[in-house]
Coordinates of C-alpha atoms and ligand atoms in Angstrom, one line a residue:
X1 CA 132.4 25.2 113.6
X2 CA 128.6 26.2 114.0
X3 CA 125.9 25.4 111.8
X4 CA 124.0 28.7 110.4
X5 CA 120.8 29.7 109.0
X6 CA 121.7 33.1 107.0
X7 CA 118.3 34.9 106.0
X8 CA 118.4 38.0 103.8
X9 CA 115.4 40.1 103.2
X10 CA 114.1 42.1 100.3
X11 CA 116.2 45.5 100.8
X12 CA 119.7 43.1 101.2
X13 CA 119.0 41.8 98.0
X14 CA 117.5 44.7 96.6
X15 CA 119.9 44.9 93.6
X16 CA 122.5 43.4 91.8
X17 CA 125.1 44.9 93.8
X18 CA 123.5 43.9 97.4
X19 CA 123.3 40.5 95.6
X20 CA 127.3 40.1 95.6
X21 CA 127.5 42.1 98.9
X22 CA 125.4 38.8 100.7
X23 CA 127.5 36.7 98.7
X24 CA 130.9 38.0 100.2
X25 CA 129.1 37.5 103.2
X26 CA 127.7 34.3 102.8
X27 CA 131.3 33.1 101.6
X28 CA 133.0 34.7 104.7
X29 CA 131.0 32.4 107.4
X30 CA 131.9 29.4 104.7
X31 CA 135.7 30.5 104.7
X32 CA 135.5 30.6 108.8
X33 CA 134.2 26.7 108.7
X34 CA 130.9 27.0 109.6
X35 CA 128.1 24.9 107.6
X36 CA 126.0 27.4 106.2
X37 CA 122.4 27.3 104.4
X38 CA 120.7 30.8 102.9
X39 CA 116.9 32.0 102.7
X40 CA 116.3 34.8 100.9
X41 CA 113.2 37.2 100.4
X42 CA 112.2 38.8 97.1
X43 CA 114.3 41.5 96.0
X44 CA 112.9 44.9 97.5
X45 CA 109.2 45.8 95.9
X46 CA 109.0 42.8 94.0
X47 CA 106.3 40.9 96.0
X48 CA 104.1 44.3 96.4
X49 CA 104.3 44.3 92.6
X50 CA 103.3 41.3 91.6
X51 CA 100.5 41.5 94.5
X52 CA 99.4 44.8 92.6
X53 CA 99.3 42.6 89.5
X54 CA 96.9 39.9 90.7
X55 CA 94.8 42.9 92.3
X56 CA 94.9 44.6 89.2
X57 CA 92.9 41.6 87.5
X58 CA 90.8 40.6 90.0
X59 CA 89.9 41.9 93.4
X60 CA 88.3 38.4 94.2
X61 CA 91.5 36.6 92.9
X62 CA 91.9 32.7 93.7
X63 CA 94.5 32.2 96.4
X64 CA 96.0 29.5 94.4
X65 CA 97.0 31.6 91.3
X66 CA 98.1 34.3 93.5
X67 CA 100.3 32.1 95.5
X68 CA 101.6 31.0 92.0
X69 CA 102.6 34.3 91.0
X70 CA 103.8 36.0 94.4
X71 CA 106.0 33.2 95.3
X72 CA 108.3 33.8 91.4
X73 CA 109.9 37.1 93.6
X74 CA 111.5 34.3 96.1
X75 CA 112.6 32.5 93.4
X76 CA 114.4 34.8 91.3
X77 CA 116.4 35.4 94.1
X78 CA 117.8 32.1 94.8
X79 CA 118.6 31.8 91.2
X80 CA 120.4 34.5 91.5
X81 CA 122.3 34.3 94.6
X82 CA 123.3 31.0 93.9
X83 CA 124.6 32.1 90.9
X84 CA 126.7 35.5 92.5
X85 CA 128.0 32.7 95.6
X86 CA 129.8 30.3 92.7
X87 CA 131.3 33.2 91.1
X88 CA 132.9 33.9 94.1
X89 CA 134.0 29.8 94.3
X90 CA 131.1 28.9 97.0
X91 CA 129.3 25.7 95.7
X92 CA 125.4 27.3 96.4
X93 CA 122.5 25.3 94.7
X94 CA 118.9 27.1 94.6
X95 CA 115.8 25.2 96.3
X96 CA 112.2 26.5 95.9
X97 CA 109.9 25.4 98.8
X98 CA 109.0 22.2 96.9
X99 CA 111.9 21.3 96.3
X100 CA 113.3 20.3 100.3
X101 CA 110.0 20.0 100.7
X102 CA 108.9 23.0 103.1
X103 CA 105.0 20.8 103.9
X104 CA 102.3 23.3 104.8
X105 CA 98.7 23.3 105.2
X106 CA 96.0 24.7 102.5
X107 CA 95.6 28.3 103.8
X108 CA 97.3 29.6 100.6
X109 CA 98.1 33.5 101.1
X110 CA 98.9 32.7 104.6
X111 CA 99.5 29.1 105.4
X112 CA 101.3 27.5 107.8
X113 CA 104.8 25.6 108.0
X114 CA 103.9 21.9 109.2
X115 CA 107.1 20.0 108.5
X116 CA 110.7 20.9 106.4
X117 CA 112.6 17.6 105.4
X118 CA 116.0 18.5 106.5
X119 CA 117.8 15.4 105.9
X120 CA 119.0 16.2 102.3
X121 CA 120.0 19.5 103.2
X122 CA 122.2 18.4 105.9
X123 CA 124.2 16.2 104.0
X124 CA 124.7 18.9 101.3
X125 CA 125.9 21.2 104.1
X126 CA 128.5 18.5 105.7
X127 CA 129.9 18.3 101.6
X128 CA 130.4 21.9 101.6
X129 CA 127.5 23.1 100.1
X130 CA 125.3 25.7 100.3
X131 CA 121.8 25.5 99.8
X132 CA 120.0 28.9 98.9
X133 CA 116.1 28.4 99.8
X134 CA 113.4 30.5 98.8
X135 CA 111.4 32.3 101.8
X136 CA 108.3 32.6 102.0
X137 CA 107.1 29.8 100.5
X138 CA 106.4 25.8 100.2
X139 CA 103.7 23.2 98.9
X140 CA 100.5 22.3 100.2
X141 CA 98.6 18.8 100.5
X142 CA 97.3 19.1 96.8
X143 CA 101.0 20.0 95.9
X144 CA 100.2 23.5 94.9
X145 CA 102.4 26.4 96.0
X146 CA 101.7 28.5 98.7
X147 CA 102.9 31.6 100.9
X148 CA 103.0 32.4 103.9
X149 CA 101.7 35.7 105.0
X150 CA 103.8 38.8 104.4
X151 CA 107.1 38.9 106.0
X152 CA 106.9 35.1 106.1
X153 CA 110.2 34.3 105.2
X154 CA 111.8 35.4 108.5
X155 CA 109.1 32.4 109.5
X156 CA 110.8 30.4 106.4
X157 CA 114.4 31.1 107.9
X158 CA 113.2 30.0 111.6
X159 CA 111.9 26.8 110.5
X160 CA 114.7 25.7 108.5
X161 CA 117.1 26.4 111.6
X162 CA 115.0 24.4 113.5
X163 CA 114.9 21.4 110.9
X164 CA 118.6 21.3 110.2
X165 CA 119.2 21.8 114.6
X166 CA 121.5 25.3 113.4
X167 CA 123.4 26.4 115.6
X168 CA 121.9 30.1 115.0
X169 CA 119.5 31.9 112.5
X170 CA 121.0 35.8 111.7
X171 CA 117.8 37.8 110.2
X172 CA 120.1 40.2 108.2
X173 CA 118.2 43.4 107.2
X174 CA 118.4 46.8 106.3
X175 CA 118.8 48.0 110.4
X176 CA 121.6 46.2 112.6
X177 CA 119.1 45.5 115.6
X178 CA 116.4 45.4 118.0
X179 CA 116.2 49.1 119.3
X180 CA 114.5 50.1 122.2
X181 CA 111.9 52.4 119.9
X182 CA 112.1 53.7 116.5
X183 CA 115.5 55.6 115.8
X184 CA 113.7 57.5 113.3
X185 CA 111.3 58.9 115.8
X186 CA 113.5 58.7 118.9
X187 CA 117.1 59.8 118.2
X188 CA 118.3 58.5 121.5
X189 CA 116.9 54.9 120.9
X190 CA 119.6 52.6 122.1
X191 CA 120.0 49.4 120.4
X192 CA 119.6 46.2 122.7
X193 CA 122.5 43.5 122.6
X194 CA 120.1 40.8 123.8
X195 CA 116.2 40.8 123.9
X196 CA 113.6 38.1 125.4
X197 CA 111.6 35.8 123.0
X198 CA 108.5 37.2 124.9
X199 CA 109.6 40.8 124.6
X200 CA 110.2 40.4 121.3
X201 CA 107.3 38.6 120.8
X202 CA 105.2 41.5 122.2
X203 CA 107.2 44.0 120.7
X204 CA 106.3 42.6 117.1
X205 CA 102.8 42.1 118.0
X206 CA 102.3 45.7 119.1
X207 CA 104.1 47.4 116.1
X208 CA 107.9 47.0 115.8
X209 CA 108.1 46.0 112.5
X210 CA 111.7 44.2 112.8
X211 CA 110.5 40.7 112.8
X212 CA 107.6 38.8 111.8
X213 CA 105.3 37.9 114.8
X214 CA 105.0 34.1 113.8
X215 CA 108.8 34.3 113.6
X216 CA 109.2 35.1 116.8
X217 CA 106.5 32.5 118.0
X218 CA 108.2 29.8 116.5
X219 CA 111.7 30.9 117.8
X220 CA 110.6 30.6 121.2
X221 CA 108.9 27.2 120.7
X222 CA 111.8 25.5 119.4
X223 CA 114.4 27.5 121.1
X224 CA 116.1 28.6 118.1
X225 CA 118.9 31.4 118.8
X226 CA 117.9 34.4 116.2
X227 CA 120.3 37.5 115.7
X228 CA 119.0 40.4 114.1
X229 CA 121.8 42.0 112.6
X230 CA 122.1 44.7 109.5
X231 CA 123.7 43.4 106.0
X232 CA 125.0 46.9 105.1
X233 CA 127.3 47.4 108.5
X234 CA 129.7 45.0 110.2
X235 CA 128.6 45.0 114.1
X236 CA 127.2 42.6 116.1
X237 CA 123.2 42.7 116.2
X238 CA 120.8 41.9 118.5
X239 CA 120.5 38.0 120.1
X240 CA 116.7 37.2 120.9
X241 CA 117.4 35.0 123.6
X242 CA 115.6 33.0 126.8
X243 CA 114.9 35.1 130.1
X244 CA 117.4 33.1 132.1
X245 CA 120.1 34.1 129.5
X246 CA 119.3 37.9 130.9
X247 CA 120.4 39.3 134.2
X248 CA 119.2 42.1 134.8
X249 CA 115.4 42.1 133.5
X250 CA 114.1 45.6 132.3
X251 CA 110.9 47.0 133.7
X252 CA 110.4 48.4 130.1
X253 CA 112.8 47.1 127.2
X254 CA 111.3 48.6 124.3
X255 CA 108.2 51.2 123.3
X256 CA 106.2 50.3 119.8
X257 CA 103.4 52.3 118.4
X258 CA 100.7 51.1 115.6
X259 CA 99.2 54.0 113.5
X260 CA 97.1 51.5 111.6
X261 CA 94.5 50.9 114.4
X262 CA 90.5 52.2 114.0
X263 CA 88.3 52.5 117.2
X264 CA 85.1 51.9 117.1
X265 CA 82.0 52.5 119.8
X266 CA 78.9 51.4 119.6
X267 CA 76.6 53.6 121.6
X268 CA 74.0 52.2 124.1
X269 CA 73.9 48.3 123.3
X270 CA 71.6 46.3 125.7
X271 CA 74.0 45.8 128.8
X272 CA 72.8 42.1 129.2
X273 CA 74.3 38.2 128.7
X274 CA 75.2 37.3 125.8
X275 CA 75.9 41.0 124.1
X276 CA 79.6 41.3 123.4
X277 CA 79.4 37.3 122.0
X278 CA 76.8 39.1 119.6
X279 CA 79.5 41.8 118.7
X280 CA 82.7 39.6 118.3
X281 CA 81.6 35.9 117.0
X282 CA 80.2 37.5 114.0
X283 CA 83.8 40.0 113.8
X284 CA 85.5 36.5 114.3
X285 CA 83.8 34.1 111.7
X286 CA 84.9 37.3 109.2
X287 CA 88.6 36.7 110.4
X288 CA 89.0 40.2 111.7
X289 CA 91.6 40.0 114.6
X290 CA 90.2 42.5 117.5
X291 CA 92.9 44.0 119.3
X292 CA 91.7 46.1 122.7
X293 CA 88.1 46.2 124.1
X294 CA 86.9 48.2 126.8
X295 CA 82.9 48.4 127.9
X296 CA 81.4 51.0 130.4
X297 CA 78.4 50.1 132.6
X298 CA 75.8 52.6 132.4
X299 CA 72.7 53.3 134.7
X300 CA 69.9 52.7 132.1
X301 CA 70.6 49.5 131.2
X302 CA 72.2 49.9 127.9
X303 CA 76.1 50.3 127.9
X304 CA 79.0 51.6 125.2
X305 CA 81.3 49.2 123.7
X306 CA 85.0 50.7 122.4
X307 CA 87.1 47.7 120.3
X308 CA 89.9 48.5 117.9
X309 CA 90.9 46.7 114.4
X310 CA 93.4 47.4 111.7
X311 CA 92.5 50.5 110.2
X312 CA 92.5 48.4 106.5
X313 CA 89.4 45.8 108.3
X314 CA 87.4 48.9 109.3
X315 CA 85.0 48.2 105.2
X316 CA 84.5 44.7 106.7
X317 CA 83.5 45.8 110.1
X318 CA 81.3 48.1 109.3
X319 CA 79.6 45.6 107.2
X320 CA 78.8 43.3 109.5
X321 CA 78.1 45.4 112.5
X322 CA 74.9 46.8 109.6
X323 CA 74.6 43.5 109.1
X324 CA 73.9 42.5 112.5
X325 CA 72.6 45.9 113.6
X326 CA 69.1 44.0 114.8
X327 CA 70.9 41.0 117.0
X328 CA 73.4 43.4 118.4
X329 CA 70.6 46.8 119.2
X330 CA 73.0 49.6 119.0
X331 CA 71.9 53.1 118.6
X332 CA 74.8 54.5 116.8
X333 CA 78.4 53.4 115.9
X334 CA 81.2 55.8 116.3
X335 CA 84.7 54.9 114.4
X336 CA 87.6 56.7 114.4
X337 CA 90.8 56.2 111.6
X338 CA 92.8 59.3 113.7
X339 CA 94.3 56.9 116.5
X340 CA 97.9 54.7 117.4
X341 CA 98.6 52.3 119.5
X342 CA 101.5 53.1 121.7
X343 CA 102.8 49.9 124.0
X344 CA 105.6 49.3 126.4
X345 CA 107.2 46.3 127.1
X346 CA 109.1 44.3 129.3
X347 CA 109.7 41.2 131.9
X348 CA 111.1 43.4 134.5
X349 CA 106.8 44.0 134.8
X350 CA 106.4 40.9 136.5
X351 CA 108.4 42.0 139.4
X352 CA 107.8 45.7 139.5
X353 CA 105.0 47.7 140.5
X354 CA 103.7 51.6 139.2
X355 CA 104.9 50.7 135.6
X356 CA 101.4 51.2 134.1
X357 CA 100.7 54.4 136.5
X358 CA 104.2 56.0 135.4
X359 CA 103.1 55.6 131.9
X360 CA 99.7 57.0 132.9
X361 CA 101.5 60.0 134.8
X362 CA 103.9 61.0 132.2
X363 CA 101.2 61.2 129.4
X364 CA 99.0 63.1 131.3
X365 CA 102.0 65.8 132.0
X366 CA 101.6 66.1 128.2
X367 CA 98.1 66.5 128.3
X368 CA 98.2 63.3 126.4
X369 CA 94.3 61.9 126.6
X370 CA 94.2 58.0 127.0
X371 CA 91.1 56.2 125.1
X372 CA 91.6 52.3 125.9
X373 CA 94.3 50.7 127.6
X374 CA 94.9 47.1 127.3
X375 CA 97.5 45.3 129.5
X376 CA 99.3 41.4 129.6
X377 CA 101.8 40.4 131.9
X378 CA 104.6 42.2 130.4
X379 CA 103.0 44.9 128.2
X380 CA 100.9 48.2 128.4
X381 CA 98.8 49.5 125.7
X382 CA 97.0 53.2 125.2
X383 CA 95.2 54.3 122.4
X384 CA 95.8 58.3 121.9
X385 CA 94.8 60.7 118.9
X386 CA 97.8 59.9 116.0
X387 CA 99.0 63.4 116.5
X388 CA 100.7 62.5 119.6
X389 CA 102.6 59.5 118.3
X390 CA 105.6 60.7 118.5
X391 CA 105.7 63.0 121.4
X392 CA 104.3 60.3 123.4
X393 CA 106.6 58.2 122.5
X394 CA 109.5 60.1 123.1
X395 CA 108.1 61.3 126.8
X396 CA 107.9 57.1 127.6
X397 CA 111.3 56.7 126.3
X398 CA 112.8 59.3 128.9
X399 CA 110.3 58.5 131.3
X400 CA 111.5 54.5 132.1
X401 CA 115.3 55.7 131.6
X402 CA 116.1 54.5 127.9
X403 CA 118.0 57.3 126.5
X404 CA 120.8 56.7 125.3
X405 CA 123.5 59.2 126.6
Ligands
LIG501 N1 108.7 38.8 99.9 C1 107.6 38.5 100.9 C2 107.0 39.9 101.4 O1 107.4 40.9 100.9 C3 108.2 37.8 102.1 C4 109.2 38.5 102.9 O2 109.9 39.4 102.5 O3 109.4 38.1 104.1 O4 106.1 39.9 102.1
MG502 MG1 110.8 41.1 105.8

């Protein structure tokens, strides 16, 4: 007998019908002995709707109210769920986020998990029940509602298996695993059995949109065992799993790509101290995340600067690089919208060497141009015009031997 977390996102509750199709499944992990409890998302399009709603009234909206209305999608779901598990005989009760409670901090739109009170939950479980929790949601220090980010309830579901020590938390979804790049890209992806927290970790960072980054973060903190498995077909998923748990280390497990990044130069800044704190602070204090940066040195004492940011920051940045267009002393800024990230990953970098230049080589035989790279200890990342997304992509994915044959 094991003790799981069973998370459900939007598309595998998307309709009435997917609704009793997680309930037979819910019911068969019941029926096998395990202790079970539930977190769903909203049903698919819900949460971008009633986002559009709160957008429609006010681009300046109050996080608060917005938390109050975005987190109703969650809870429809549980209602109904709950409802769909007892008329198959399962004893499910509903729980919003306040209700266990799930405690965060004040950042509401995008706050963070501090604690889940598990205790209740656990007892409910040993009597046979099933609790069905909302995702994506709990209550702040004033006791108001908030969110957490999009995609947060995979973050929702990790937590919970963390507070109730499960066993396992399966992320079921509309794809039955971690694939080694985009199957609708790359016919020849191969999907992984098992995968790294840090791989993954990467992975989701860089683009792969199968799990939530903070997910994934939190997974690997507290050691919780996530499969990512599909809710529509019955084979095993993939396990996202602890290094030592994996033999033989890839030098590349998996290729993402980001289409939503924007370059920007800024042409012939002062090269001296003090120049790129000008640049970022201000970028930081906004809350734009910067992803790559590269500078040149230059003979005449001014230098270019390249940085990237999501495409959808690029208003902001643009603002306060006018802004601070005195303090910084650029002649010109450059941006450029027509750009992806492509990144490989994998441990098996550690231990091997020409796994950036093979990357390097096998772009360049496609006249591929490179425009920033970016490296960590178990990733490389090239910016390149968006047109070759795909067909650089697929040359990496033959290129480190992931084709599936
Ligand atoms: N419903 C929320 C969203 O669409 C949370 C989630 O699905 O993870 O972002
Ligand atoms: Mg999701």
């Amino acid at each position: 007998m094991a003790r799981i977390v069973m998370k459900f996102g939007g598309t595998s509750v998307g309709d009435i019908d997917r609704i009793r199709n997680v309930a037979r499944r819910v019911k068969r992990e019941v029926d096998a002995g395990h202790e079970v409890a539930v977190v769903v998302s909203a049903m698919s399009g819900v949460t971008n709707q009633l986002v559009g709603y709160c957008e429609a009234l006010s681009p300046l909206y109050d996080a608060r109210e917005y938390d109050a209305v975005v987190a109703t999608g969650e809870q429809v779901t549980t209602g109904l769920l709950s409802i769909a598990l007892q008329a198959v005989g399962v004893n499910a009760r509903s729980f919003a986020g306040w209700q266990i409670p799930v405690r965060t901090d004040d950042a509401h739109g995008k706050a963070r998990i501090d604690s889940i009170e598990g205790a209740d939950l656990v007892l409910r479980m040993g009597r046979g029940e099933v609790p069905v929790v909302a995702g994506f949601q709990g209550v702040g220090p004033d006791d108001r509602v908030t969110t957490l980010g999009r995609g947060g309830s995979d973050t929702s579901a990790v937590a919970l298996a963390a507070a109730l020590r499960a066993d396992r938390c399966d992320i079921y979804t509309d794809v039955d695993g971690v694939y080694t790049t985009d199957p609708r890209i790359v016919a020849k992806a191969r999907k992984l059995n098992k995968i790294t927290y840090e791989e993954m970790l990467e992975l989701a960072s860089v683009g792969a949109k199968v799990l939530q980054t903070r997910s994934v973060e939190l997974a690997m903190k507290e050691k919780v065992r996530v499969q990512v498995l599909s809710s529509f077909a019955d084979v095993p998923g993939t396990m996202v799993v602890d290094e030592d748990e994996i033999v033989e280390k890839a030098m590349v497990a998996g290729i993402a790509y980001a289409r939503d990044e924007a370059k920007i130069t800024l042409r012939r800044v002062p090269d001296r101290p003090g120049i790129a704190a000008s640049v970022f602070v201000p970028l930081a204090e906004a809350n734009i995340n910067v992803d790559m940066i590269v500078q040149n040195i230059s003979a005449d004492g001014t230098t270019d600067l390249t940085f990237t940011v999501n495409r959808t920051d690029l208003p902001r940045v643009n603002a306060v690089l006018e802004e601070k267009a005195a303090a910084i002393g650029y002649a010109e800024v450059l941006t450029d919208s027509d750009v992806s990230k492509i990144s490989i990953v994998g441990v098996g970098m550690r231990s091997h060497t020409g796994v950036a230049s093979t990357m390097f080589r096998t772009l360049s035989e496609r006249g591929i141009n490179i425009q920033v790279i970016s490296t960590s200890e178990i990733k490389v990342s090239v910016l390149v015009a968006a047109e070759y997304t795909e067909l650089a992509v697929r040359a990496l994915h033959t290129a480190y031997g992931l084709d599936a044959v």
